Short mmCIF file of C-alpha atoms in Angstrom, two decimals:
data_model
loop_
_atom_site.label_atom_id
_atom_site.label_comp_id
_atom_site.label_asym_id
_atom_site.label_seq_id
_atom_site.Cartn_x
_atom_site.Cartn_y
_atom_site.Cartn_z
CA UNK A 1 -39.90 -16.55 2.29
CA UNK A 2 -36.22 -14.62 3.11
CA UNK A 3 -34.04 -13.66 -0.57
CA UNK A 4 -31.21 -15.32 -1.22
CA UNK A 5 -28.57 -13.97 -0.11
CA UNK A 6 -25.02 -14.18 -2.70
CA UNK A 7 -21.50 -13.07 -0.49
CA UNK A 8 -17.99 -13.61 -2.33
CA UNK A 9 -16.46 -16.45 -0.68
CA UNK A 10 -12.84 -16.20 -1.18
CA UNK A 11 -9.49 -19.05 -1.16
CA UNK A 12 -6.46 -17.44 -0.91
CA UNK A 13 -4.42 -20.78 -0.52
CA UNK A 14 -2.13 -20.26 2.74
CA UNK A 15 -2.39 -16.51 2.60
CA UNK A 16 -5.90 -16.09 4.02
CA UNK A 17 -4.36 -14.29 7.38
CA UNK A 18 -1.97 -11.42 5.30
CA UNK A 19 -4.85 -11.56 3.09
CA UNK A 20 -7.11 -9.76 5.79
CA UNK A 21 -4.16 -8.20 7.45
CA UNK A 22 -4.23 -6.22 3.73
CA UNK A 23 -7.44 -5.53 3.31
CA UNK A 24 -8.41 -4.10 6.95
CA UNK A 25 -4.95 -2.03 6.08
CA UNK A 26 -6.69 -0.21 2.76
CA UNK A 27 -9.87 -0.42 3.16
CA UNK A 28 -10.76 -0.77 6.56
CA UNK A 29 -12.18 -4.02 6.82
CA UNK A 30 -13.52 -5.44 10.46
CA UNK A 31 -12.70 -9.18 10.58
CA UNK A 32 -16.44 -9.96 12.12
CA UNK A 33 -15.30 -14.02 12.61
CA UNK A 34 -12.07 -16.40 12.27
CA UNK A 35 -11.70 -19.96 12.85
CA UNK A 36 -8.71 -22.12 12.10
CA UNK A 37 -8.42 -25.86 11.51
CA UNK A 38 -7.34 -26.44 15.06
CA UNK A 39 -10.12 -24.72 16.85
CA UNK A 40 -12.71 -26.27 14.89
CA UNK A 41 -15.52 -29.07 16.56
CA UNK A 42 -14.62 -31.35 14.28
CA UNK A 43 -11.40 -31.93 12.70
CA UNK A 44 -11.13 -32.40 8.77
CA UNK A 45 -10.71 -36.11 7.48
CA UNK A 46 -7.15 -37.46 7.54
CA UNK A 47 -5.06 -36.19 4.90
CA UNK A 48 -7.74 -33.26 3.33
CA UNK A 49 -5.06 -30.30 4.51
CA UNK A 50 -0.94 -29.94 3.94
CA UNK A 51 0.86 -30.39 5.99
CA UNK A 52 1.38 -26.79 8.09
CA UNK A 53 -2.23 -26.41 7.87
CA UNK A 54 -3.43 -26.54 11.12
CA UNK A 55 -2.92 -22.99 12.24
CA UNK A 56 -4.37 -21.71 8.73
CA UNK A 57 -8.24 -20.23 9.07
CA UNK A 58 -10.40 -22.45 7.92
CA UNK A 59 -13.09 -19.90 7.56
CA UNK A 60 -13.64 -15.59 8.60
CA UNK A 61 -16.00 -13.35 7.83
CA UNK A 62 -14.90 -10.33 7.31
CA UNK A 63 -16.65 -6.86 6.22
CA UNK A 64 -15.49 -3.26 3.85
CA UNK A 65 -18.04 -0.65 4.03
CA UNK A 66 -21.07 -2.43 5.86
CA UNK A 67 -20.54 -5.27 3.06
CA UNK A 68 -20.03 -9.07 4.37
CA UNK A 69 -17.37 -11.12 2.33
CA UNK A 70 -16.40 -14.39 3.86
CA UNK A 71 -12.00 -16.03 3.37
CA UNK A 72 -10.62 -19.08 3.96
CA UNK A 73 -6.64 -20.57 3.32
CA UNK A 74 -9.20 -23.24 1.84
CA UNK A 75 -7.49 -26.70 1.24
CA UNK A 76 -4.59 -26.44 -0.60
CA UNK A 77 -1.32 -24.03 -1.35
CA UNK A 78 -2.29 -21.28 -3.55
CA UNK A 79 -4.59 -20.00 -5.55
CA UNK A 80 -6.93 -18.89 -8.49
CA UNK A 81 -8.87 -15.84 -9.22
CA UNK A 82 -9.82 -15.49 -12.75
CA UNK A 83 -13.61 -15.25 -14.59
CA UNK A 84 -14.67 -12.67 -11.60
CA UNK A 85 -13.95 -9.28 -9.99
CA UNK A 86 -14.85 -7.65 -7.14
CA UNK A 87 -16.22 -3.92 -8.03
CA UNK A 88 -16.42 -0.89 -4.88
CA UNK A 89 -18.09 2.31 -5.85
CA UNK A 90 -17.76 5.77 -3.46
CA UNK A 91 -19.27 8.57 -3.56
CA UNK A 92 -15.98 10.83 -4.18
CA UNK A 93 -12.70 10.90 -6.26
CA UNK A 94 -10.67 11.58 -3.41
CA UNK A 95 -11.98 7.58 -2.10
CA UNK A 96 -11.63 6.61 -5.16
CA UNK A 97 -7.65 7.67 -5.75
CA UNK A 98 -7.40 6.57 -1.71
CA UNK A 99 -8.98 2.74 -2.31
CA UNK A 100 -7.25 2.26 -5.91
CA UNK A 101 -3.48 3.24 -4.50
CA UNK A 102 -3.99 0.62 -1.31
CA UNK A 103 -5.04 -2.43 -3.39
CA UNK A 104 -2.51 -1.43 -6.39
CA UNK A 105 0.40 -1.42 -3.84
CA UNK A 106 2.43 -4.34 -5.13
CA UNK A 107 -0.70 -5.47 -7.29
CA UNK A 108 -1.05 -5.09 -10.76
CA UNK A 109 -3.52 -1.87 -12.61
CA UNK A 110 -5.26 -2.68 -15.82
CA UNK A 111 -7.18 0.37 -16.70
CA UNK A 112 -5.87 4.04 -14.23
CA UNK A 113 -8.52 5.72 -12.72
CA UNK A 114 -9.09 8.05 -14.99
CA UNK A 115 -12.76 10.30 -16.51
CA UNK A 116 -15.25 7.37 -18.13
CA UNK A 117 -18.55 8.47 -19.90
CA UNK A 118 -20.44 7.00 -16.57
CA UNK A 119 -17.74 7.86 -14.10
CA UNK A 120 -15.78 10.99 -12.62
CA UNK A 121 -13.55 8.39 -12.20
CA UNK A 122 -13.05 5.06 -12.61
CA UNK A 123 -10.40 2.04 -12.70
CA UNK A 124 -9.82 -1.85 -13.00
CA UNK A 125 -6.60 -3.13 -11.18
CA UNK A 126 -5.62 -6.57 -9.84
CA UNK A 127 -4.36 -6.33 -6.00
CA UNK A 128 -0.69 -8.40 -4.38
CA UNK A 129 -3.51 -11.86 -4.01
CA UNK A 130 -4.84 -12.12 -8.22
CA UNK A 131 -8.15 -10.24 -6.06
CA UNK A 132 -9.66 -7.94 -9.68
CA UNK A 133 -11.34 -4.82 -8.30
CA UNK A 134 -12.70 -2.37 -10.15
CA UNK A 135 -12.63 1.16 -8.79
CA UNK A 136 -15.75 3.40 -9.66
CA UNK A 137 -17.23 6.75 -8.88
CA UNK A 138 -20.69 7.07 -8.45
CA UNK A 139 -21.98 9.97 -8.83
CA UNK A 140 -25.46 11.67 -9.72
CA UNK A 141 -24.41 12.83 -13.20
CA UNK A 142 -22.97 9.70 -13.90
CA UNK A 143 -25.38 6.34 -13.34
CA UNK A 144 -22.79 3.73 -12.93
#
């Protein structure tokens, strides 16, 4: 029996295409698959989508550093991302600086990158789409 796979599925409420482009630039994300609602072999039930969502993203899969995530515009305008964070662990402080700066552009920093007992650099932020991120340098001296 194969092991279950848990992957984040993010609903951007009409801003998915913008988010994918942001992550492509900020995190070198690679888009593996993208389908718009109008391209679906089965149209959504009448009234399911807000007006103008026909060209929005029904489903996308993308990779950040080999990690698979999925995304959609969902079926309503607006999104609320609460109760979780995406954590990105990197090998060097330079990588942490780059990712933290890129992700915080247009977002809000909760904890600037700083030395902690488990990492030479750790920080927390919410990006411009409301996704909470933790950026962490993992070293052999500090197991994070």
